[in-house]
Short mmCIF file of C-alpha atoms and ligand atoms in Angstrom, two decimals:
data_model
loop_
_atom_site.label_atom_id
_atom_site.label_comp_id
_atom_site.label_asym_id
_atom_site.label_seq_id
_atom_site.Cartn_x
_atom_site.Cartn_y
_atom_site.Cartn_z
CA UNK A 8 41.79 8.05 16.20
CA UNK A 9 44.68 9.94 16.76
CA UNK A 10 47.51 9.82 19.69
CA UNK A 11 49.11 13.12 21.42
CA UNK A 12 51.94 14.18 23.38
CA UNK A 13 53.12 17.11 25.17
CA UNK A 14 56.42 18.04 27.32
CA UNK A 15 57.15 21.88 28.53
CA UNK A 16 60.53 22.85 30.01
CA UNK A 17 62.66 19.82 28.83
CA UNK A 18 66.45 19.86 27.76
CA UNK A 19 65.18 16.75 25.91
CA UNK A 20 61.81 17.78 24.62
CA UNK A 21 61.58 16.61 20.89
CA UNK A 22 63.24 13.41 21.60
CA UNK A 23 60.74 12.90 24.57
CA UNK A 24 57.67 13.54 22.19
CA UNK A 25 59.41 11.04 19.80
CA UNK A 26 59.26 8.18 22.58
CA UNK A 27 56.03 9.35 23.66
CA UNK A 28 54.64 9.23 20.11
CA UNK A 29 56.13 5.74 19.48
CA UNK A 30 54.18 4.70 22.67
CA UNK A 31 51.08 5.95 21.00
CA UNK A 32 51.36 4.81 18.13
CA UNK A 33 48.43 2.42 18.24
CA UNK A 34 46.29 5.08 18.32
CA UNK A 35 47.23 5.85 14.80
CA UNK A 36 49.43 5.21 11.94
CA UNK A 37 49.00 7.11 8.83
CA UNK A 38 51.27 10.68 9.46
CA UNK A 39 53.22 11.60 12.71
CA UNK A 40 54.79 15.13 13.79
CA UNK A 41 56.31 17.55 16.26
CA UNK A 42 56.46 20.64 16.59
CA UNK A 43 58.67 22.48 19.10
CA UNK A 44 59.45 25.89 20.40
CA UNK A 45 62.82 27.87 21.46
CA UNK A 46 60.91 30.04 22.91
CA UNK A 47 61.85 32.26 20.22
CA UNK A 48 59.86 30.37 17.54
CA UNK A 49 58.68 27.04 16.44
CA UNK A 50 60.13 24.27 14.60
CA UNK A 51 58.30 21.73 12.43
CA UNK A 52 58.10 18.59 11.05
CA UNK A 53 55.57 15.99 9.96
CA UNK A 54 55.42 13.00 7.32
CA UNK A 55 53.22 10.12 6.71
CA UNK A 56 54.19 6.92 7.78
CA UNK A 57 55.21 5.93 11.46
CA UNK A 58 56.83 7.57 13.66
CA UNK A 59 60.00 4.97 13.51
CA UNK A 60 59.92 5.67 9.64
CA UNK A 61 59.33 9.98 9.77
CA UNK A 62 61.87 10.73 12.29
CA UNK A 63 65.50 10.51 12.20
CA UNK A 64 67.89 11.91 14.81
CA UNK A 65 68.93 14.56 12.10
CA UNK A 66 65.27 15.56 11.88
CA UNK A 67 64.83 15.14 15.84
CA UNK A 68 68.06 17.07 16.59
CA UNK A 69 66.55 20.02 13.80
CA UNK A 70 63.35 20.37 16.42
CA UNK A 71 65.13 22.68 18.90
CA UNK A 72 63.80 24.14 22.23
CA UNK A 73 63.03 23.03 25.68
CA UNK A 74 59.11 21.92 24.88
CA UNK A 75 57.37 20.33 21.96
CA UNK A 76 53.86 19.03 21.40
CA UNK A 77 53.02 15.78 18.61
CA UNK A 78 50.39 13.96 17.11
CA UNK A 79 49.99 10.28 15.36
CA UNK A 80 47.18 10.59 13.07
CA UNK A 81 44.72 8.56 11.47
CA UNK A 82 42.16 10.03 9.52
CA UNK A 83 38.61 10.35 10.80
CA UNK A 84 37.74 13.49 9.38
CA UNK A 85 39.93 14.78 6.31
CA UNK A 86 41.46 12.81 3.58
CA UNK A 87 44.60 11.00 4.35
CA UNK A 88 47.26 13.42 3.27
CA UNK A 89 50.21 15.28 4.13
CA UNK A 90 48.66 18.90 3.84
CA UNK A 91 46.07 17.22 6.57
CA UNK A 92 48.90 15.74 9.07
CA UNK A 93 49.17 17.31 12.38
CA UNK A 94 50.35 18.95 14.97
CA UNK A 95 49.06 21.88 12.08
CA UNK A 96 51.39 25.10 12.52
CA UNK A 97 50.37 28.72 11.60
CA UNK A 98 51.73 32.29 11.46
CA UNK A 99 49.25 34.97 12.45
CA UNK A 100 49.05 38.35 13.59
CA UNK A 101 50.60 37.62 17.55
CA UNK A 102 52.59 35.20 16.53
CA UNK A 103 53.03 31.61 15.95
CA UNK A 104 50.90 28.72 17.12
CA UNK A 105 50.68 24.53 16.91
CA UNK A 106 47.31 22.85 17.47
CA UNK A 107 47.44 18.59 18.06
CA UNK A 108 43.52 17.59 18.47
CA UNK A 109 42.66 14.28 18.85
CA UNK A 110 38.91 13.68 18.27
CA UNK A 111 36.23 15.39 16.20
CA UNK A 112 34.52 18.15 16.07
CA UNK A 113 30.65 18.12 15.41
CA UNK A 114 30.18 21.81 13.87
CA UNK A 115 33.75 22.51 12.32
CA UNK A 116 31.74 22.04 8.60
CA UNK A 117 29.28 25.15 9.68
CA UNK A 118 32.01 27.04 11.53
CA UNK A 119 34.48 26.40 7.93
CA UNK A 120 31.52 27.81 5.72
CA UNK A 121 31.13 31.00 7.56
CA UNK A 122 34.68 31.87 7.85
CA UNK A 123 35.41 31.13 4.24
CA UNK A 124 32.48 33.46 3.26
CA UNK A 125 34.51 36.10 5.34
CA UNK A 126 37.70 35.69 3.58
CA UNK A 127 39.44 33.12 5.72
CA UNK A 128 41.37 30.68 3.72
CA UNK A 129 42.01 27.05 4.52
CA UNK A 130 45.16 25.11 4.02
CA UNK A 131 43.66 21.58 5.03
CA UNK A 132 40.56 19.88 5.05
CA UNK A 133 40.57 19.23 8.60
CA UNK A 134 38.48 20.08 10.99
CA UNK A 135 40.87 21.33 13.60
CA UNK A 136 42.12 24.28 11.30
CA UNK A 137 38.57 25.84 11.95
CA UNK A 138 39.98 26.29 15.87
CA UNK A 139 43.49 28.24 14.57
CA UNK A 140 41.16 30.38 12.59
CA UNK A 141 38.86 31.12 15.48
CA UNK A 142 41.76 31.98 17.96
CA UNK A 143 43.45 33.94 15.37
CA UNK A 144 40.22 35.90 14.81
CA UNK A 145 39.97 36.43 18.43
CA UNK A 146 40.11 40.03 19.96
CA UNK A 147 41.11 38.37 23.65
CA UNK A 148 44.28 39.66 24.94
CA UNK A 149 45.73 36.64 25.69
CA UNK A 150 46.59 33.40 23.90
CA UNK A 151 44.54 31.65 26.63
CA UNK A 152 41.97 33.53 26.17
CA UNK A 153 41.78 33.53 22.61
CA UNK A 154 41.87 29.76 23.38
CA UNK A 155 38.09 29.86 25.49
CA UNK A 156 37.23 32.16 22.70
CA UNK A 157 37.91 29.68 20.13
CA UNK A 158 36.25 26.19 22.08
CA UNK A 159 33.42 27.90 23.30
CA UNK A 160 32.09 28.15 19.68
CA UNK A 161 33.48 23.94 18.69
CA UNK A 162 31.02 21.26 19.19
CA UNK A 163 32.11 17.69 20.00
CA UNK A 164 35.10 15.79 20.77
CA UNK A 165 38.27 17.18 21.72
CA UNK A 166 41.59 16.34 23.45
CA UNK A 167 43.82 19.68 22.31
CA UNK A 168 47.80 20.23 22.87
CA UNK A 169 48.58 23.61 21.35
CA UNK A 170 51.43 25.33 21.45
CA UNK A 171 53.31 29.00 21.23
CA UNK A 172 56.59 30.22 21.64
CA UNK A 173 56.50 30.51 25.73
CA UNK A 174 53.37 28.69 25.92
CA UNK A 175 51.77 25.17 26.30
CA UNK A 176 48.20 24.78 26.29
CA UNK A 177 46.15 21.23 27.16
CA UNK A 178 42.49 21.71 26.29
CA UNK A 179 39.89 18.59 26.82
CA UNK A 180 36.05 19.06 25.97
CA UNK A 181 33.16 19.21 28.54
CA UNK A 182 31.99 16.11 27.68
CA UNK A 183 35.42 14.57 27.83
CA UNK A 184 35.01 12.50 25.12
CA UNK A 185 39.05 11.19 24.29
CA UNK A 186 41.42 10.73 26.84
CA UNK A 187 44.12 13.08 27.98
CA UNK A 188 46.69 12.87 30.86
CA UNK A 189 48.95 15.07 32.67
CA UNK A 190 51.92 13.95 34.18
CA UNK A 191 55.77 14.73 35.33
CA UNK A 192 59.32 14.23 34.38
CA UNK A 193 61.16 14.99 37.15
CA UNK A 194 59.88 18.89 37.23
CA UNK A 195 59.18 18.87 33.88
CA UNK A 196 54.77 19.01 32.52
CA UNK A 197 54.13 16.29 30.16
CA UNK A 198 50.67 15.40 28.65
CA UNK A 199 49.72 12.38 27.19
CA UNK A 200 46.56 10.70 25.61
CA UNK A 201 47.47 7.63 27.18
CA UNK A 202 49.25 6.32 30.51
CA UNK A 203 51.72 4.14 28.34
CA UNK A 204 53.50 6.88 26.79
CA UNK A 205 54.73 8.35 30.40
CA UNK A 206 55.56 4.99 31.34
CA UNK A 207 58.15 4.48 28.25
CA UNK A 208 60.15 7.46 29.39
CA UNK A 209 60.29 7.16 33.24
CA UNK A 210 57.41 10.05 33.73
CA UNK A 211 55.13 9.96 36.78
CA UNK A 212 51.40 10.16 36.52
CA UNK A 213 49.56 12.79 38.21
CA UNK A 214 45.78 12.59 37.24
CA UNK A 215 44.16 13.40 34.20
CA UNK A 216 42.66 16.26 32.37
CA UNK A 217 38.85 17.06 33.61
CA UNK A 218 36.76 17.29 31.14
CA UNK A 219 35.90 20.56 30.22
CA UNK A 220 39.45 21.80 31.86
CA UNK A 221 42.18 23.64 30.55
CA UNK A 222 45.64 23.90 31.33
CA UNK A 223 48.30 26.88 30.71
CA UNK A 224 51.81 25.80 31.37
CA UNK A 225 54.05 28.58 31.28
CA UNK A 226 56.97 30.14 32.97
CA UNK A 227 54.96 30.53 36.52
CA UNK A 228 53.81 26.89 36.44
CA UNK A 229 50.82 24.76 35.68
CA UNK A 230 47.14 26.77 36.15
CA UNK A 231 43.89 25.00 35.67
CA UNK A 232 40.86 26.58 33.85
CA UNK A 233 36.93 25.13 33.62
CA UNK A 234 35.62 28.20 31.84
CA UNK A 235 32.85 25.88 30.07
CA UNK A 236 29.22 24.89 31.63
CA UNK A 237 28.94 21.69 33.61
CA UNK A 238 27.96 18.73 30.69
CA UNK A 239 27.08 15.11 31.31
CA UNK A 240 30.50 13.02 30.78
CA UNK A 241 30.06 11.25 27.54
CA UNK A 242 33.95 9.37 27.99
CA UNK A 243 34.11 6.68 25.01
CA UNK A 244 33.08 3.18 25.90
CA UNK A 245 35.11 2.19 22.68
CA UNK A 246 38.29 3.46 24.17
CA UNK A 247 37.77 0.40 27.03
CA UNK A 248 36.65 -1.96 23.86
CA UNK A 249 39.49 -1.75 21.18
CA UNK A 250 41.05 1.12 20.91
CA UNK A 251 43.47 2.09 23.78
CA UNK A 252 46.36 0.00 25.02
CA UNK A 253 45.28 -2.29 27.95
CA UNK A 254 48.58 -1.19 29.81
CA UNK A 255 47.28 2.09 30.19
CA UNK A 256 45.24 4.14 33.20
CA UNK A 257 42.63 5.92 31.09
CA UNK A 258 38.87 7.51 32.44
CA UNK A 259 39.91 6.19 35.58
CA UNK A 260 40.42 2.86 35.09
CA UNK A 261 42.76 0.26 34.18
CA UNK A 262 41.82 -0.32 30.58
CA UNK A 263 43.02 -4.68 30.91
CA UNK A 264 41.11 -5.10 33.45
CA UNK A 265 37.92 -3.71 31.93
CA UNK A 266 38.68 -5.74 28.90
CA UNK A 267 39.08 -8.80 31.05
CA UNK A 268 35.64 -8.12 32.54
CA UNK A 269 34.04 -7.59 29.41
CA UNK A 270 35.01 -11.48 28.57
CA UNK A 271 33.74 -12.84 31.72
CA UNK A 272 30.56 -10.72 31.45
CA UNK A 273 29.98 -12.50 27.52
CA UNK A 274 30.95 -15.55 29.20
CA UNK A 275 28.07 -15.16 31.96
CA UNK A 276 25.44 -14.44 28.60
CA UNK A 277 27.02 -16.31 26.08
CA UNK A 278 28.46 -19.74 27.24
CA UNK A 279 29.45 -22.45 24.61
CA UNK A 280 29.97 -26.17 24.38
CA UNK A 281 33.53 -26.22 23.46
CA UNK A 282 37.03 -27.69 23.82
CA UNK A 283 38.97 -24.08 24.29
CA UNK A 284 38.56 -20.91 24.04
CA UNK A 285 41.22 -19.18 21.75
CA UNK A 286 41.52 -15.70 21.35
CA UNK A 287 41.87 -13.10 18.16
CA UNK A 288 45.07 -11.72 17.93
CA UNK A 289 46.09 -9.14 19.68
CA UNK A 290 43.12 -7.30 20.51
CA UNK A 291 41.01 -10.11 21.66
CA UNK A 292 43.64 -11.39 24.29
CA UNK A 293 42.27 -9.71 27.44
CA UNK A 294 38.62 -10.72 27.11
CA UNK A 295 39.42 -13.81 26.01
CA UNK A 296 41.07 -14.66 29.15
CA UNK A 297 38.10 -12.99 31.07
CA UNK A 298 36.04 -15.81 29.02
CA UNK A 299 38.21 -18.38 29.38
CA UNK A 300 38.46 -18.15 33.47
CA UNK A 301 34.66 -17.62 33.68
CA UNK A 302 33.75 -20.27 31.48
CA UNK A 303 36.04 -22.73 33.19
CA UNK A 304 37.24 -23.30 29.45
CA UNK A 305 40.77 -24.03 28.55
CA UNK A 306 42.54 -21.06 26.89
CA UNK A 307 44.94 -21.72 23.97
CA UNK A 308 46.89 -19.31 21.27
CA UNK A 309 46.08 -21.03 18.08
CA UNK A 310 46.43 -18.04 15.89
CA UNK A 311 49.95 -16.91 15.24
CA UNK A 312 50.57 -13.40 14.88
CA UNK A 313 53.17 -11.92 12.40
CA UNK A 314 54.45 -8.84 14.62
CA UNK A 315 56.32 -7.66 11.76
CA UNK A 316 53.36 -5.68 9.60
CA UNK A 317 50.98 -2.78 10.87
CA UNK A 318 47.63 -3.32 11.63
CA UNK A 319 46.01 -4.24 8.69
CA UNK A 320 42.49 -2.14 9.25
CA UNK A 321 44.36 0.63 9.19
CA UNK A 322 45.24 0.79 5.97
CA UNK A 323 42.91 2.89 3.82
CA UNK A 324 42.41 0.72 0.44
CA UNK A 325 40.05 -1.94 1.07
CA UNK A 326 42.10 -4.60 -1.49
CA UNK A 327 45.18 -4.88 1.30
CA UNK A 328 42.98 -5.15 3.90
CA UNK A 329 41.58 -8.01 2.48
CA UNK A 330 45.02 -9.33 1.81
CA UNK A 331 46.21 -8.44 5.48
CA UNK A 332 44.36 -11.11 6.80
CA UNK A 333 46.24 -13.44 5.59
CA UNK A 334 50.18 -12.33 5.75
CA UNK A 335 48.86 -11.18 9.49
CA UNK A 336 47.94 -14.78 10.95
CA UNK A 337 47.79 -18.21 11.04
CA UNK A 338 46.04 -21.05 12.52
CA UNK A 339 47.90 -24.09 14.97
CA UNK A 340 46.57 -26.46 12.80
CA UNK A 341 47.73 -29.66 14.97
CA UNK A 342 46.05 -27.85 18.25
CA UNK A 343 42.66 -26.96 16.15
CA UNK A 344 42.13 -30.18 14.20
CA UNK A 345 38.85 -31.55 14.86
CA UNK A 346 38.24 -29.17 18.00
CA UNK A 347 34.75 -27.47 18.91
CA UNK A 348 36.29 -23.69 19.40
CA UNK A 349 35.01 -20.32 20.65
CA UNK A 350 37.05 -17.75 19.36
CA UNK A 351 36.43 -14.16 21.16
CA UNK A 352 37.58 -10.61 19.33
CA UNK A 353 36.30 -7.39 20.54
CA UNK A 354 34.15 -5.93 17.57
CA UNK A 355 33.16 -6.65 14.08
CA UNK A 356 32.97 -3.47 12.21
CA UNK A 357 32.63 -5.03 8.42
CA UNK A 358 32.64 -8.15 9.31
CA UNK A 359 35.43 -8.73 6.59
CA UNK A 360 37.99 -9.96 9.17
CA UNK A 361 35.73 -12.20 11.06
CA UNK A 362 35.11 -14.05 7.45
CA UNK A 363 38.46 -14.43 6.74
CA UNK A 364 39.80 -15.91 10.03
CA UNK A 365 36.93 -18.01 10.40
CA UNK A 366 37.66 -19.58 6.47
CA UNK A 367 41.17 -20.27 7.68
CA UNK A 368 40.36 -21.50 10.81
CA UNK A 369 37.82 -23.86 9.35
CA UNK A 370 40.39 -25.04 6.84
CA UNK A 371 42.76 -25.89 9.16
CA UNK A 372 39.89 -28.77 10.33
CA UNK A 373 37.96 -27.03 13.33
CA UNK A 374 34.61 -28.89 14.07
CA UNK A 375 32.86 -26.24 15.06
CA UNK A 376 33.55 -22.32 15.66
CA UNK A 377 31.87 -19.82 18.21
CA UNK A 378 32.57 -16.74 17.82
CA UNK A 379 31.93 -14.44 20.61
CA UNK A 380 32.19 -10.68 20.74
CA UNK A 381 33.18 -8.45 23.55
CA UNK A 382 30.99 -5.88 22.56
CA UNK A 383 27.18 -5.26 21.47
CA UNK A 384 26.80 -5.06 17.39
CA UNK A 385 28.56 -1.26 16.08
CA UNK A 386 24.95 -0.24 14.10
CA UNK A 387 26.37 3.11 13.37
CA UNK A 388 29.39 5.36 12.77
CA UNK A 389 31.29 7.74 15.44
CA UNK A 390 31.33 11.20 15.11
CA UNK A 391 33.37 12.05 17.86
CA UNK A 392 36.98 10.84 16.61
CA UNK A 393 36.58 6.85 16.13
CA UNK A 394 37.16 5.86 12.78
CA UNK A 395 33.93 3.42 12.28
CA UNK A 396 33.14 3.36 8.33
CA UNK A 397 29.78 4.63 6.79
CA UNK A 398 26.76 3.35 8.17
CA UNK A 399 26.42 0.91 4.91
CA UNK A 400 29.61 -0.55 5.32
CA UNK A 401 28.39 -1.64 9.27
CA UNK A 402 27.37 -4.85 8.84
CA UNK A 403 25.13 -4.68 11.82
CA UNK A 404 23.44 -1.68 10.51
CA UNK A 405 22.06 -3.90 7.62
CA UNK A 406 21.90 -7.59 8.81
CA UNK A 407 20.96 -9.44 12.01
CA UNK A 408 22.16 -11.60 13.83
CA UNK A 409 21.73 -14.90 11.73
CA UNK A 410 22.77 -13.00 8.73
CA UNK A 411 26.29 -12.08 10.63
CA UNK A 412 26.60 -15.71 11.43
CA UNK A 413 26.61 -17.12 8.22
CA UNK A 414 28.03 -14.02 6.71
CA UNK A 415 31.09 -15.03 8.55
CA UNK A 416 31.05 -18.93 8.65
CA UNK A 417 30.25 -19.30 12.13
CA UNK A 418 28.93 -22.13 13.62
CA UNK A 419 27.10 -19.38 16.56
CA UNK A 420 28.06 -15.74 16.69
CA UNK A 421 26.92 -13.75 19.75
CA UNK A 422 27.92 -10.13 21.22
CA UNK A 423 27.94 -8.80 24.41
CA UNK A 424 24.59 -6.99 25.22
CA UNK A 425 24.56 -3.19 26.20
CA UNK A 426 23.43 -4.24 29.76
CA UNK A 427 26.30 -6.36 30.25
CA UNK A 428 28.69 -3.87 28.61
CA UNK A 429 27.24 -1.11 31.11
CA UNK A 430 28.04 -3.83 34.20
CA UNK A 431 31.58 -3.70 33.37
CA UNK A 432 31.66 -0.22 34.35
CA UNK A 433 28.88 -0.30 37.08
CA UNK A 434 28.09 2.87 38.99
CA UNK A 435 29.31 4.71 36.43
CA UNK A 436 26.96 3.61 33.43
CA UNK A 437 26.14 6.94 32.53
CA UNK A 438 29.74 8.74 32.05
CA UNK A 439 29.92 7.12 28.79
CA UNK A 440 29.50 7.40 25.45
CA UNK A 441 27.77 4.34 23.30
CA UNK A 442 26.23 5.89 20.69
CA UNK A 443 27.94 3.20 17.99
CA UNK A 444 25.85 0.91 19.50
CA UNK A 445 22.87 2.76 20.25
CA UNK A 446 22.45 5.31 17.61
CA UNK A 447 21.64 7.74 21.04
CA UNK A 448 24.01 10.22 19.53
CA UNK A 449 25.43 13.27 22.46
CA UNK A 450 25.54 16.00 19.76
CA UNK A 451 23.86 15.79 16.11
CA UNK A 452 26.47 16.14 13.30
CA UNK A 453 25.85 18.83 11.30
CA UNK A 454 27.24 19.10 7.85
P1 LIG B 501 36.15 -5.83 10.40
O1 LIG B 501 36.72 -6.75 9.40
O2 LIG B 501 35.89 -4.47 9.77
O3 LIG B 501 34.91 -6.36 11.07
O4 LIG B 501 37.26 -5.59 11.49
C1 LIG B 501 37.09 -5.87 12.82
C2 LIG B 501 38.42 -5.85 13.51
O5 LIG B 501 39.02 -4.56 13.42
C3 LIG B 501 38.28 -6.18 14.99
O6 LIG B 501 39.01 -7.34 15.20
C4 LIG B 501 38.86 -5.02 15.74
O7 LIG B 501 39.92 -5.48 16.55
C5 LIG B 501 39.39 -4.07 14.71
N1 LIG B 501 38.77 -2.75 14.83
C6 LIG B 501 37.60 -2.41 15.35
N2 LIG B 501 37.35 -1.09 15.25
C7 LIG B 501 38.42 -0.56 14.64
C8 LIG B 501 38.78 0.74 14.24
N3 LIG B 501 37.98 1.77 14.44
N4 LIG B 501 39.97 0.88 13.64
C9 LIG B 501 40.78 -0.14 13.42
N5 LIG B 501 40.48 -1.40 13.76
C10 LIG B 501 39.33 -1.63 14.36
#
């Protein structure tokens, strides 16, 4: 769970990969950074907290040079702390270089034991330092080289923005796991993990990283690399489910539009006697009007969103969580009042917010409440960069459906099965990634 942006050969480049941070800033929320380069050398800062409260335009104005790469982190592998905040800068033997992954990597534990035992020392406890060691063990001549070095021995997920003093380098893995976009500013590179950050400052899209490709953008231009073997595509179904913006172009699609078919497909398998159909706030919006129009249901907004406070998952400590619930939303109580209602959100993970809203919602005198979910039951954690809890703290991993149902106060709970799921993007089934749901995991995680 982590956002990145790159721009090369800007007059504006740290203020760009401000913008295009704040764009992505839904991908996470817990540190942002940039680093840039004169050419000469590199320039650094990071901070937790978003990226409207780390950077000022004294700080911006500090990150000098013509291109810049940065990162909005949330922790899926690592504690959350500053000495773990990215884009990570070093100082080896050929210089200086920045590293902004998004994802996770499936051997960096392995990889981190054997280069401690040979004297390398860590500064962080992420995984992505074990690829800075790697290239700056490397004997290759050149950075990009060092670069193949480096991924050929990394296992699992991996969208990658690294850069040098003349150099920017986009990596994504064979598998192609996160997103990652290139695209222009006028003549400028930029590279995004999302569509919506190019769109925020005025940059055109051009396509988007291969899997398995890798770009060097230098002085002579923009030159493409696949120095990996062919894999199957294992792209993230949960990007399409939750996690990126629906405004954005991502594995080829338009990610509102999948949402939106996601509803009508639970529609088509879950139908409901009921008076409206009223969606979770924010995420739920798009499948909820998929539902709605396939269910010939009324839709109505009777949970109120306060815009004004982060997303409330996000934060670490499970007491405010609990708490965010409520200073997050509240029921139309005149519109629900005695009303039969299916409510639609995209995924229960703990089940904790689903229990909460419901209570509320129930309080405020609903009849009866159906909640329907726009995705099949998450049984077990991701190890490729999506911040899904511990097995045990899945509530599908541990209770059925029933249990779900009454764990959250619902008068009928259903999910969207994995062969309706798999309709939505039909033709293309097998390009994806649903091991959450399946426990069919692409790589074992080795620790
Ligand atoms: P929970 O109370 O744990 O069941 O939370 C489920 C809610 O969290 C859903 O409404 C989702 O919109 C949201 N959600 C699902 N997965 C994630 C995630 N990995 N990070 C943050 N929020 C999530």
């Amino acid at each position: 769970m982590c956002g990145i942006f790159g721009i090369y050969d800007h007059a504006e480049a740290s203020n760009h990969a401000y913008l295009g941070l704040y764009a992505l800033q839904h991908r996470g929320q817990e540190s942002a950074g940039i680093v840039s380069s004169d050419e000469k050398q590199l320039y650094h800062y990071r901070q937790m907290g978003l990226v409207s409260e780390v950077f000022s335009r004294d700080i911006l104005r500090r990150l000098h040079g013509r291109s810049a790469i940065g990162h909005v982190r949330y922790s899926t592998a690592g504690s959350s702390d500053l000495k773990n905040a990215q884009p990570f800068l070093v100082n080896y033997a050929k210089g200086m270089v920045s590293i902004a992954h998004n994802g996770n990597l499936t051997n960096a534990f392995l990889i981190r034991s054997e280069l401690e035992s040979r004297g390398s020392i860590f500064q962080s406890n992420m995984d992505t330092e074990v690829i800075v060691h790697l290239i700056a063990r490397s004997k290759e001549k050149t950075f990009l080289d060092r670069t193949v070095h480096a991924l050929r021995q990394v296992e699992g997920a991996y969208s990658l923005l690294f850069l040098t003093e003349k150099e920017m380098v986009a990596a994504r893995d064979p598998m192609g796991f996160r997103p990652l976009i290139l695209g222009s500013l006028k003549d400028s590179p930029v590279v995004a993990s999302e569509t919506c950050a190019f769109d925020l400052i005025g940059a055109k899209f051009i396509r988007e990283i291969e899997p398995g490709e890798i770009l060097l953008v230098n002085d002579a231009g923009i030159k493409s690399y696949k120095p990996f073997p062919h894999k199957q595509l294992r792209q993230c179904i949960f990007e399409f489910i939750y996690f990126a913006r629906p405004d954005s172009f991502i594995f080829n699609h338009n990610v509102y539009e999948i949402r939106k078919s996601l509803g009508a497909q639970l529609a088509r398998e879950a139908p409901a006697e009921a008076d409206m159909v009223i969606p979770i706030p924010d995420s739920g919006f798009p499948s909820t009007l998929g539902y709605a129009s396939e269910s010939k249901l009324p839709f109505e907004i009777g949970m109120i969103r306060n815009h004004y406070i982060g997303r409330t998952f996000i934060e670490p400590e499970q007491r405010i969580r609990h708490f965010g619930v409520k200073i997050k939303l509240n029921p139309v109580k005149e519109l629900l009042k005695g009303k039969r209602i299916v409510t639609v959100d995209d995924s229960i993970v703990r089940a904790t917010t689903s229990r909460k809203i419901n209570r509320m919602i129930r309080n405020a005198g609903v009849k009866e409440v159906h909640v329907r979910i726009s995705s099949p039951p998450i049984t077990g954690p991701c190890f490729f960069g999506i911040d899904t809890p511990k097995k045990s703290e899945l509530i599908a991993s541990s209770h059925n459906l029933r249990e779900i149902q009454k764990f959250i106060h619902a008068t009928s709970l259903n999910y969207l099965s994995i062969g309706g799921l798999k309709k939505c993007v039909r033709g293309e089934e097998e390009n994806f990634c649903y091991a959450c749901f399946t426990g069919d995991y692409p790589y074992p995680f080795l620790k």
